[in-house]
mmCIF file of C-alpha atoms in Angstrom:
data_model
loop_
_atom_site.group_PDB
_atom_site.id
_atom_site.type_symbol
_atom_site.label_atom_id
_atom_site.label_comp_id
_atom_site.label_asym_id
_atom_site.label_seq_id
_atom_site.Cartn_x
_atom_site.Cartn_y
_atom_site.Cartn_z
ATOM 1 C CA UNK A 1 0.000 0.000 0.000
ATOM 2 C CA UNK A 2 1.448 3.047 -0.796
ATOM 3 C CA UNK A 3 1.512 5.874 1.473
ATOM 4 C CA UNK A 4 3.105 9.177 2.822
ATOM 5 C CA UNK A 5 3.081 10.561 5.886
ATOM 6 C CA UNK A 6 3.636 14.106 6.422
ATOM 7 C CA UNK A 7 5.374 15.578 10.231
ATOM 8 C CA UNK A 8 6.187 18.560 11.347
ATOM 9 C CA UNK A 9 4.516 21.226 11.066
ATOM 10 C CA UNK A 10 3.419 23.835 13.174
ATOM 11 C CA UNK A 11 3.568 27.608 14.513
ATOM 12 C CA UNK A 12 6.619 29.274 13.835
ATOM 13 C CA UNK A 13 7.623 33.208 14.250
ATOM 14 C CA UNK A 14 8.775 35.187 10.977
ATOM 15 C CA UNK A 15 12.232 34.780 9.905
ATOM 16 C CA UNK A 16 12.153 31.278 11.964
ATOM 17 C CA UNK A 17 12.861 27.735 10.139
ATOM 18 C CA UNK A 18 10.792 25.145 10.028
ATOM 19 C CA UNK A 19 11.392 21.215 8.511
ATOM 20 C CA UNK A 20 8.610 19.300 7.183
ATOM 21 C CA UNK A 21 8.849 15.672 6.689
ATOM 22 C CA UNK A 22 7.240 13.253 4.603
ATOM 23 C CA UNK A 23 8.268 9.614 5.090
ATOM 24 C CA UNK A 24 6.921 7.186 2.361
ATOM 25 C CA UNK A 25 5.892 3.547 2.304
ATOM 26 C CA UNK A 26 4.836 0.816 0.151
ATOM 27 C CA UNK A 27 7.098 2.135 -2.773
ATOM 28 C CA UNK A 28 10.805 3.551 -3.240
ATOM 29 C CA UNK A 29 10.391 7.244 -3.611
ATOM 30 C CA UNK A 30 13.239 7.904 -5.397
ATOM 31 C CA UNK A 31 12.151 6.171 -8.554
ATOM 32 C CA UNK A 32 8.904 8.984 -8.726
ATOM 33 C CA UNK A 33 8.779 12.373 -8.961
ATOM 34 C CA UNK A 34 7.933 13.840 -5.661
ATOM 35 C CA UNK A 35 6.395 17.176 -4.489
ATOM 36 C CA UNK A 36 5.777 19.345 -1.431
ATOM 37 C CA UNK A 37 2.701 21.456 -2.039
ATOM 38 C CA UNK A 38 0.987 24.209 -0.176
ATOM 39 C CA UNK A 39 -3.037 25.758 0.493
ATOM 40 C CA UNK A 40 -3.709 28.564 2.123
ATOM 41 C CA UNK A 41 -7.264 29.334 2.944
ATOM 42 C CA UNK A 42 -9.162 30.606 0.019
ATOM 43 C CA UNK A 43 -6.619 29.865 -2.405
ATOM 44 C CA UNK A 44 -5.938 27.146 -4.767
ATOM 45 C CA UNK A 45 -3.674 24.678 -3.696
ATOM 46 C CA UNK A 46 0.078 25.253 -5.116
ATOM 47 C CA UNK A 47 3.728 23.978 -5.698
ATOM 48 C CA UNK A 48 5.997 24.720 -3.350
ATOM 49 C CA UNK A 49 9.186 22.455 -4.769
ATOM 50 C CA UNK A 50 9.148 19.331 -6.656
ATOM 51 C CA UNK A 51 11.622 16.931 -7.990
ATOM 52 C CA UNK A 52 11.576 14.501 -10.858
ATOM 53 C CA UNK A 53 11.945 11.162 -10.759
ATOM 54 C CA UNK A 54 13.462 10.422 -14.047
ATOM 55 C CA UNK A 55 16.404 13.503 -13.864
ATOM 56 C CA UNK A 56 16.343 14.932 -10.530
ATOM 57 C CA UNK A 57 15.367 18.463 -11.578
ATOM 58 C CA UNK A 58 13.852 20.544 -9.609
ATOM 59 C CA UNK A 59 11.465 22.700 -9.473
ATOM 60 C CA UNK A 60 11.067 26.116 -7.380
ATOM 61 C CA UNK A 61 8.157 28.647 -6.574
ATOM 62 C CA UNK A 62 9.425 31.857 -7.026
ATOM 63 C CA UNK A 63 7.789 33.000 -3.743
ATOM 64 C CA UNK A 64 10.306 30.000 -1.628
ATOM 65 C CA UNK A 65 13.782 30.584 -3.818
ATOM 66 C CA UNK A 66 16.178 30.816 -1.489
ATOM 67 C CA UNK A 67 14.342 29.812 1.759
ATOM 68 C CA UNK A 68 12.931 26.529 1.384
ATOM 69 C CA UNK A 69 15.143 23.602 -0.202
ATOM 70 C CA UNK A 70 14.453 19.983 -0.375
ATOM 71 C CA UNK A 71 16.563 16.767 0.724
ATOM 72 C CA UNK A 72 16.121 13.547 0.697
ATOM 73 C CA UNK A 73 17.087 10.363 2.925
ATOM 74 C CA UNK A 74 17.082 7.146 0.890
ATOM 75 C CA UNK A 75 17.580 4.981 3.322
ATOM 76 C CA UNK A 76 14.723 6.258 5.212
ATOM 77 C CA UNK A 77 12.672 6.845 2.211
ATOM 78 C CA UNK A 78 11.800 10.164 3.588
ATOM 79 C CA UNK A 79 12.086 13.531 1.888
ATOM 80 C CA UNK A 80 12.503 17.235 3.974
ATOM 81 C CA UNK A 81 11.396 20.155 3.741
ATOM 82 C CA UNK A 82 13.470 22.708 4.674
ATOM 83 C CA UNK A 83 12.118 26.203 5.239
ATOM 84 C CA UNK A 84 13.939 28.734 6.536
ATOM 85 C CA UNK A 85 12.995 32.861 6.887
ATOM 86 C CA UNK A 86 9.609 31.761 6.908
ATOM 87 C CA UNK A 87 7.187 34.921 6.558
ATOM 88 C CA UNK A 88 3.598 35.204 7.419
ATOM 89 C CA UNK A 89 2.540 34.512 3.170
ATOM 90 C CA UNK A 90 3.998 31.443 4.247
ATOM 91 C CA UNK A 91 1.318 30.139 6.383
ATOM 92 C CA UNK A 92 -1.132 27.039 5.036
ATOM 93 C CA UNK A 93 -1.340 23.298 4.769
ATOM 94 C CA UNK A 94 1.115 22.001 3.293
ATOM 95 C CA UNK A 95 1.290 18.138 1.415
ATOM 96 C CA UNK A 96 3.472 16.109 -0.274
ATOM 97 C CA UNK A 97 2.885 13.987 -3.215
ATOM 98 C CA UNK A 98 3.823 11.598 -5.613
ATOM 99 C CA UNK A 99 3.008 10.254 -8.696
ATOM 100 C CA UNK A 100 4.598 10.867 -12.482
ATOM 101 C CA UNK A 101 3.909 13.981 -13.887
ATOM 102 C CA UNK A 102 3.920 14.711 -17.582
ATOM 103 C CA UNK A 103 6.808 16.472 -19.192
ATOM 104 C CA UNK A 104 6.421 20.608 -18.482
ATOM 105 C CA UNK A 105 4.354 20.312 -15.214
ATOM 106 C CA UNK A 106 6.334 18.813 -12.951
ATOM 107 C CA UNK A 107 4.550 20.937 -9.998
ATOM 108 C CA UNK A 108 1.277 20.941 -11.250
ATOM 109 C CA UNK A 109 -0.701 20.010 -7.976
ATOM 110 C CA UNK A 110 -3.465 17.709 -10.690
ATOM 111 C CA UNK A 111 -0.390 15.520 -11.938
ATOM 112 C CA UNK A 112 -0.035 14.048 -8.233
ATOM 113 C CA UNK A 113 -2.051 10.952 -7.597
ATOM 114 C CA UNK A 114 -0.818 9.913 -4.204
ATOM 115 C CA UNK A 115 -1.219 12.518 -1.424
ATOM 116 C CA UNK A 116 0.205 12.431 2.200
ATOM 117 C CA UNK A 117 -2.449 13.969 5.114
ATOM 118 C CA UNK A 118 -0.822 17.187 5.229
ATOM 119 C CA UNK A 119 1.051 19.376 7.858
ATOM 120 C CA UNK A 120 -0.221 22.869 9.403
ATOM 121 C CA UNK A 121 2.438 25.933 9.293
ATOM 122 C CA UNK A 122 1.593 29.134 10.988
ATOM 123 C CA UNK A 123 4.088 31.789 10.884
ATOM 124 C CA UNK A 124 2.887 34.130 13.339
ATOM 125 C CA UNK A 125 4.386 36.553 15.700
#
């Protein structure tokens, strides 16, 4: 059964870090592409970061260059999020996902089949 599991989110204050997790199970992740997504209330959910399975490119929201990255741990068959100078914009549920995206939309949120539960982040003074 395949399945991801998304940890750590929570309240953090502007200019903090923050590092998401999303473990997976039931496949090897590093053979998919693999995304962390975002949805603040009242907006559509987004791409954050995402990285293909077949070259390893990745792909960056404007809004997070330069703050968030992504890592992965293999062995664990987890990926990370890391955000750092978080600012308030910032704040939503955020998801990661898997699945094999067409060429050109590699963080198009409707190419992603397989969806962990998703995380809160509140960056809040």
């Amino acid at each position: 059964q395949v399945q991801l599991v998304v940890s750590g989110g929570g309240l953090v204050q502007p200019g903090g870090s923050l590092r998401l997790s999303c473990a997976a199970s039931g496949f090897t992740l590093d053979y998919y592409a693999m995304g962390w997504f975002r949805q603040a209330p009242g907006k559509e959910r987004e791409g954050v970061i995402c990285i293909s399975g077949s070259d390893g490119s990745t792909y960056y929201a404007n809004s997070v260059k330069g703050r968030f990255t992504v890592s992965r741990d293999n062995a664990k068959n987890t990926i990370y999020l890391q955000m750092n100078n978080v600012k308030p914009e910032d704040t939503a549920v955020y998801y990661c996902a898997t699945d094999w995206p067409v060429l050109g939309r590699l963080c198009a949120p409707t190419e992603y089949g397989t969806w962990g539960q998703g995380t809160q982040v509140t960056v809040s003074s």
